[in-house]
Coordinates of C-alpha atoms in Angstrom, one line a residue:
M142 CA -14.8 21.9 -9.2
K143 CA -18.0 20.7 -10.5
P144 CA -21.1 22.2 -8.6
F145 CA -22.3 18.7 -7.6
M146 CA -19.3 18.3 -5.5
Q147 CA -19.2 22.0 -4.2
T148 CA -23.1 21.4 -2.9
Q149 CA -21.8 18.3 -1.2
L150 CA -18.9 19.9 0.4
E151 CA -21.0 22.7 1.7
R152 CA -22.8 19.9 3.4
Y153 CA -19.7 18.8 5.2
A154 CA -19.4 22.3 6.7
V155 CA -22.7 22.5 8.0
R156 CA -22.4 19.1 9.4
L157 CA -19.1 19.9 11.1
A158 CA -21.1 22.7 13.1
E159 CA -24.0 20.5 14.1
L160 CA -21.4 17.9 15.4
D161 CA -19.6 20.5 17.5
F162 CA -23.0 21.6 19.2
L163 CA -24.0 17.7 19.6
L164 CA -20.2 16.9 21.3
A165 CA -20.8 19.7 23.6
R166 CA -24.4 18.5 24.9
E167 CA -24.3 17.0 28.5
D168 CA -26.6 14.1 27.6
I169 CA -24.3 12.8 24.9
L170 CA -21.5 13.5 27.1
K171 CA -23.1 11.2 29.3
D172 CA -23.7 8.5 26.9
M173 CA -20.2 6.8 25.9
Q174 CA -21.6 4.8 22.8
Q175 CA -23.2 7.8 21.2
F176 CA -20.2 9.8 22.0
M177 CA -17.4 7.6 20.7
G178 CA -19.9 7.6 17.4
L179 CA -20.2 11.2 17.1
S180 CA -16.3 11.9 17.9
R181 CA -15.4 9.2 14.9
E182 CA -17.8 11.1 12.5
H183 CA -16.2 14.6 13.6
A184 CA -12.8 13.6 12.8
E185 CA -14.0 12.4 9.4
V186 CA -16.0 15.3 9.1
A187 CA -13.3 17.9 10.0
V188 CA -10.7 16.6 7.7
I189 CA -13.2 17.0 4.6
A190 CA -14.3 20.6 5.9
S191 CA -10.8 21.8 6.6
R192 CA -9.6 20.9 3.0
W193 CA -12.8 22.6 1.5
L194 CA -12.0 25.9 3.9
R195 CA -8.3 25.5 2.3
Y196 CA -9.3 25.0 -1.3
Q197 CA -11.6 28.0 -1.0
S198 CA -8.9 30.3 0.1
A199 CA -6.6 28.9 -2.0
Q200 CA -9.2 29.8 -5.0
A201 CA -9.5 33.3 -3.6
E202 CA -5.8 34.0 -3.3
L203 CA -5.3 32.6 -7.0
L204 CA -8.0 34.6 -8.3
Q205 CA -5.5 38.1 -6.7
A206 CA -2.5 36.6 -7.9
R207 CA -3.9 36.1 -11.6
A208 CA -5.3 39.6 -11.3
L209 CA -2.0 41.2 -10.2
V210 CA -0.4 39.4 -13.1
T211 CA -2.7 40.9 -15.2
E212 CA -2.2 44.3 -13.8
S213 CA 1.8 44.0 -13.9
T214 CA 1.1 43.1 -17.6
V215 CA -0.6 46.2 -19.0
S216 CA 1.7 48.5 -17.0
T217 CA 3.9 50.1 -20.1
P218 CA 6.5 50.6 -20.3
L219 CA 7.3 47.9 -17.4
Q220 CA 9.9 49.3 -14.8
P221 CA 12.4 47.2 -12.8
D222 CA 10.3 46.7 -10.0
D223 CA 7.6 45.6 -12.2
A224 CA 9.4 43.0 -13.6
D225 CA 10.2 41.6 -10.2
M226 CA 6.8 42.0 -9.1
L227 CA 5.1 40.0 -12.3
A228 CA 8.0 37.2 -11.7
M229 CA 6.9 36.7 -8.0
A230 CA 2.9 37.2 -9.0
Q231 CA 3.4 34.3 -11.5
A232 CA 5.4 32.5 -9.2
E233 CA 2.2 32.5 -6.8
V234 CA 0.0 32.0 -9.7
D235 CA 1.9 28.4 -10.3
S236 CA 1.9 27.5 -6.9
L237 CA -1.5 28.1 -6.0
E238 CA -2.7 26.4 -9.4
A239 CA -0.6 23.4 -8.3
E240 CA -2.3 23.6 -4.8
T241 CA -5.8 23.7 -5.5
E242 CA -5.3 21.4 -8.1
Q243 CA -4.2 18.9 -5.7
L244 CA -6.7 19.9 -3.4
D245 CA -9.5 19.4 -5.6
A246 CA -8.1 15.4 -6.4
E247 CA -7.9 14.9 -2.6
L248 CA -11.7 16.1 -2.1
Q249 CA -12.8 14.2 -4.8
R250 CA -11.3 11.1 -3.2
L251 CA -12.2 12.4 0.1
L252 CA -16.0 12.4 -1.2
L253 CA -16.3 8.8 -2.6
P254 CA -18.7 6.4 -0.6
K255 CA -16.4 4.5 2.2
D256 CA -17.2 0.8 2.9
P257 CA -17.2 0.6 6.8
E258 CA -15.9 -3.0 6.4
D259 CA -12.7 -1.7 4.4
A260 CA -11.2 -1.0 8.0
R261 CA -11.8 -4.5 9.2
N262 CA -9.4 -7.3 9.7
A263 CA -10.0 -10.2 7.3
Y264 CA -9.9 -14.0 6.4
L265 CA -7.7 -15.2 3.7
E266 CA -9.1 -18.0 2.1
I267 CA -6.9 -20.1 -0.8
R268 CA -8.0 -22.8 -2.3
A269 CA -6.2 -25.4 -5.0
G270 CA -8.2 -25.8 -8.2
T271 CA -7.4 -27.1 -11.4
G272 CA -3.8 -28.9 -11.8
G273 CA -3.7 -31.3 -9.1
D274 CA -0.5 -31.5 -6.9
E275 CA 1.1 -28.1 -8.8
S276 CA -2.4 -26.2 -7.9
A277 CA -1.6 -27.2 -4.2
L278 CA 2.3 -26.2 -4.6
F279 CA 1.0 -22.7 -6.3
A280 CA -1.4 -22.0 -3.4
A281 CA 1.5 -22.4 -1.0
D282 CA 3.1 -19.8 -3.1
L283 CA 0.1 -17.7 -3.2
L284 CA -0.1 -17.8 1.0
R285 CA 4.1 -16.9 1.0
M286 CA 3.1 -13.9 -1.0
Y287 CA 0.1 -12.7 0.9
M288 CA 2.3 -13.3 4.4
R289 CA 5.4 -11.7 2.9
Y290 CA 3.3 -8.3 1.9
A291 CA 1.4 -8.6 5.6
E292 CA 5.1 -8.7 6.8
K293 CA 6.1 -5.8 5.2
V294 CA 3.0 -3.5 6.3
G295 CA 3.0 -4.9 9.6
W296 CA -0.1 -7.0 9.8
K297 CA -0.1 -10.1 12.1
C298 CA -1.2 -13.5 10.6
E299 CA -2.9 -16.6 12.3
I300 CA -3.5 -19.8 10.0
M301 CA -7.0 -20.5 11.2
S302 CA -7.0 -24.1 9.3
E303 CA -5.2 -25.8 6.6
S304 CA -5.3 -28.7 4.7
A305 CA -1.8 -29.9 3.4
S306 CA -1.2 -31.8 0.3
E307 CA 1.3 -34.6 0.0
L308 CA 4.2 -32.3 -1.7
G309 CA 4.1 -29.7 0.7
G310 CA 1.0 -27.5 -0.7
F311 CA -1.9 -26.6 0.5
K312 CA -5.4 -28.0 -0.6
E313 CA -7.1 -25.1 1.5
V314 CA -5.6 -22.9 3.9
V315 CA -7.3 -19.9 6.0
V316 CA -5.3 -16.8 7.4
R317 CA -6.6 -14.3 9.6
M318 CA -4.9 -11.1 9.1
E319 CA -5.1 -8.5 11.3
G320 CA -3.8 -4.7 10.9
E321 CA -5.0 -1.6 9.7
K322 CA -7.6 -1.5 6.7
V323 CA -6.8 -5.2 5.9
Y324 CA -10.1 -6.1 4.1
G325 CA -9.8 -2.7 2.1
A326 CA -6.5 -3.3 1.0
L327 CA -7.0 -7.1 -0.3
R328 CA -10.7 -7.1 -1.0
F329 CA -10.0 -7.2 -4.7
E330 CA -7.8 -10.2 -4.8
S331 CA -11.0 -12.5 -4.6
G332 CA -11.3 -14.5 -7.5
G333 CA -9.7 -17.4 -9.8
H334 CA -5.6 -17.0 -9.8
R335 CA -4.0 -18.8 -12.7
V336 CA -0.7 -19.7 -13.0
Q337 CA 1.6 -20.8 -16.1
R338 CA 5.0 -22.6 -15.3
V339 CA 7.1 -25.6 -15.5
P340 CA 6.1 -27.8 -12.4
T341 CA 8.6 -29.4 -10.4
T342 CA 7.0 -32.7 -10.9
E343 CA 7.4 -32.3 -14.8
S344 CA 10.5 -34.1 -16.0
Q345 CA 10.3 -32.6 -19.6
G346 CA 10.2 -29.0 -19.1
R347 CA 6.9 -28.8 -20.3
I348 CA 4.9 -25.4 -19.4
H349 CA 1.7 -26.2 -17.2
T350 CA -1.7 -24.1 -16.4
S351 CA -3.2 -24.4 -13.2
A352 CA -5.3 -22.6 -10.8
C353 CA -6.3 -21.4 -7.3
T354 CA -9.0 -19.8 -6.1
V355 CA -8.8 -16.8 -3.1
A356 CA -11.1 -15.6 -1.1
V357 CA -11.0 -12.4 0.9
M358 CA -13.9 -11.9 3.9
P359 CA -14.2 -9.0 6.2
E360 CA -14.1 -10.5 9.6
P361 CA -17.9 -10.2 11.2
D362 CA -18.4 -7.3 13.9
P363 CA -19.1 -9.0 17.1
H364 CA -21.9 -6.6 17.6
Q365 CA -23.4 -6.8 14.4
S366 CA -22.7 -10.2 13.3
I367 CA -25.2 -13.0 11.9
E368 CA -27.2 -14.6 14.5
I369 CA -27.1 -18.0 14.0
N370 CA -29.6 -20.6 15.7
P371 CA -27.7 -23.6 17.2
A372 CA -30.1 -26.2 15.9
D373 CA -29.2 -24.9 12.5
L374 CA -25.4 -26.2 13.2
R375 CA -24.0 -29.7 13.3
I376 CA -20.6 -29.8 14.8
D377 CA -18.2 -33.0 14.4
T378 CA -15.1 -33.6 16.5
Y379 CA -12.3 -36.0 15.1
R380 CA -8.5 -36.8 15.4
A381 CA -6.5 -34.2 13.8
S382 CA -4.2 -35.5 11.3
G383 CA -0.5 -34.2 10.0
A384 CA 2.1 -33.2 12.2
G385 CA 1.7 -32.6 16.0
G386 CA 3.1 -35.9 17.9
Q387 CA 1.6 -38.2 19.5
H388 CA -1.1 -36.0 21.0
I389 CA -2.8 -35.1 17.7
N390 CA -3.3 -38.7 17.6
K391 CA -4.8 -39.6 20.5
T392 CA -7.4 -36.9 21.2
D393 CA -10.3 -35.8 19.4
S394 CA -9.3 -31.9 19.0
A395 CA -10.4 -31.2 15.8
V396 CA -13.6 -29.7 14.9
R397 CA -15.8 -29.1 11.7
V398 CA -19.1 -26.9 12.0
T399 CA -21.3 -27.4 9.0
H400 CA -24.4 -24.7 9.1
L401 CA -27.3 -26.9 7.8
P402 CA -29.3 -24.6 5.9
T403 CA -26.5 -23.1 3.6
G404 CA -24.2 -26.3 3.5
I405 CA -21.2 -24.1 4.5
V406 CA -18.4 -25.6 6.4
A407 CA -15.4 -24.8 8.7
E408 CA -13.1 -26.7 10.2
C409 CA -10.2 -26.0 12.3
Q410 CA -7.4 -29.0 13.9
D411 CA -4.4 -26.3 14.5
D412 CA -4.7 -25.9 18.4
R413 CA -4.5 -28.9 20.9
S414 CA -7.7 -27.4 22.4
Q415 CA -11.0 -28.4 21.1
H416 CA -12.7 -25.4 22.5
R417 CA -10.2 -23.3 21.0
N418 CA -10.2 -25.1 17.6
K419 CA -14.3 -24.8 17.7
A420 CA -14.1 -21.1 18.3
K421 CA -11.8 -20.4 15.5
A422 CA -14.3 -22.5 13.1
M423 CA -17.2 -20.6 14.2
Q424 CA -15.2 -17.5 13.1
V425 CA -14.5 -18.5 10.0
L426 CA -18.3 -20.1 9.5
L427 CA -19.9 -16.5 10.0
A428 CA -17.4 -14.9 8.0
R429 CA -18.2 -17.3 4.8
I430 CA -21.7 -17.0 5.6
Q431 CA -21.6 -13.2 5.6
E432 CA -19.5 -13.2 2.4
K433 CA -22.2 -15.5 0.8
D434 CA -24.7 -12.7 1.2
R435 CA -22.3 -10.3 0.7
L436 CA -21.6 -11.9 -2.7
E437 CA -25.3 -12.7 -3.7
R438 CA -26.0 -9.0 -3.1
S439 CA -22.9 -7.9 -5.5
L440 CA -24.0 -10.4 -8.3
K441 CA -27.6 -8.5 -8.1
E442 CA -26.3 -5.4 -8.6
A443 CA -23.6 -6.9 -11.5
A444 CA -26.8 -7.8 -13.2
T445 CA -27.6 -4.2 -13.7
R446 CA -24.0 -2.7 -14.1
K447 CA -21.0 -4.9 -14.4
G448 CA -18.2 -3.1 -12.4
L449 CA -14.6 -2.9 -13.6
I450 CA -13.1 -4.8 -10.4
G451 CA -15.8 -7.1 -10.8
S452 CA -17.9 -9.4 -8.0
G453 CA -15.1 -11.0 -6.4
D454 CA -16.8 -14.6 -7.3
R455 CA -14.6 -17.3 -7.4
S456 CA -15.4 -18.1 -10.7
D457 CA -14.2 -14.9 -12.1
R458 CA -10.6 -15.3 -13.4
I459 CA -8.9 -12.1 -12.2
R460 CA -5.1 -12.6 -12.6
T461 CA -2.4 -14.4 -14.0
Y462 CA 1.0 -15.4 -13.5
N463 CA 3.6 -16.4 -15.8
F464 CA 7.0 -17.4 -14.9
P465 CA 8.5 -17.9 -18.4
Q466 CA 8.1 -14.7 -19.1
G467 CA 8.1 -13.3 -15.5
R468 CA 5.0 -11.6 -16.1
L469 CA 1.8 -10.8 -13.9
S470 CA -1.4 -9.5 -15.6
D471 CA -4.4 -8.5 -14.2
H472 CA -7.1 -8.9 -16.4
R473 CA -9.5 -6.6 -15.1
I474 CA -7.7 -3.5 -15.4
N475 CA -5.5 -4.4 -18.0
L476 CA -2.3 -4.2 -15.5
T477 CA 0.7 -5.6 -16.9
L478 CA 3.8 -5.7 -14.7
Y479 CA 7.1 -7.7 -15.6
K480 CA 8.3 -7.9 -11.9
L481 CA 6.9 -11.5 -11.1
S482 CA 9.7 -12.5 -8.9
Q483 CA 9.2 -9.7 -6.7
I484 CA 5.6 -9.8 -6.4
M485 CA 5.8 -13.4 -5.3
E486 CA 8.4 -12.0 -2.6
G487 CA 5.3 -9.7 -1.3
D488 CA 5.7 -6.8 -3.5
L489 CA 2.0 -6.3 -4.1
K490 CA 1.7 -2.2 -3.4
E491 CA 1.7 -1.3 -7.3
V492 CA -0.6 -4.0 -8.1
L493 CA -3.3 -2.9 -5.0
T494 CA -2.9 0.4 -5.7
A495 CA -3.7 -0.1 -9.1
L496 CA -7.0 -1.9 -8.2
Q497 CA -7.9 0.9 -5.8
H498 CA -6.9 3.6 -8.2
A499 CA -9.5 1.6 -10.8
R500 CA -12.0 1.5 -7.8
E501 CA -11.8 5.0 -7.3
S502 CA -12.4 5.9 -10.7
E503 CA -15.5 3.8 -10.8
L504 CA -16.6 5.2 -7.6
M505 CA -16.3 9.0 -9.0
Q506 CA -18.3 8.1 -12.3
D507 CA -21.4 6.8 -10.1
L508 CA -20.9 10.1 -7.8
E509 CA -20.9 12.1 -10.7
I510 CA -24.0 10.6 -12.3
G511 CA -25.7 10.7 -8.8
G512 CA -24.9 14.4 -8.8
L513 CA -26.3 15.2 -12.2
V514 CA -29.4 13.8 -11.2
V515 CA -29.8 15.6 -8.1

């Protein structure tokens, strides 16, 4: 293990002792908000500190086992008991080497900086791009893929707004996904998604290329969300379109909210209640404004150092879905999988895991550079 990592891990052991002291103080016990915050930090720090303690212990045991192997090896001639002892000591060395290697890798991951937004729920927005009706149909396929994955991992999905196309696709659709670490799992899905296939509308069997854009936005923290001046909002109501019976045609239940300074718009027409539609539209609007700020910061950082995963800008073409070849290619990490039919059914684990590992490698390089500088 590199010295800079050992230095950081020692700090966790010190911090754990500090947290134990703070959580026992009477004034902090009376302040529930502060107590809960420190308790969450204690849980995170305790995991790292305990792994570090076991790593040190395993290293000490490994040195002893190696010394025993060396001692048994130089013993001449080897007696039967010595041979048995040597075999046992070598097996102990092999076991401890495997454990320390595993703990080393685990500690490296635990030391990586964590984005607090990774734990949040998320809004998934899919927009049809170039390709007309085929692009809208592909948007529907992407929505189905993500919702199938959400179902597999136990997330809840709620469609916040949708704009259907004539052939059953979507010009735009926004879904709220609720569950464990939704944003952290899907954050690298933002960008341009390209499809190559023979459209259902193609009579001569020619392969067409079309595209959609995906944006994944963390749900804003209600306690830390951006303050919006009501004077900066324009709220329009109108009659909802699409299926819904006579009610939809008789009431102005659909709501469109425009943030005038940025021009960002969010709308919702899925509920019969105008008030609930307005509340949903405001949630999406806040997420879009926050995402705009995040993207601007990300682009500034990218001007200095372009990350492997990219900025999440819609203009980034991140992935190609080639149906004739049954191939998915993620261009950011040179990942190619020939299991497109399974992926479109929600089998996204391999793709998402590969992206997470690529990000971890980036962060580890940054951490190492920072450690060397320190």
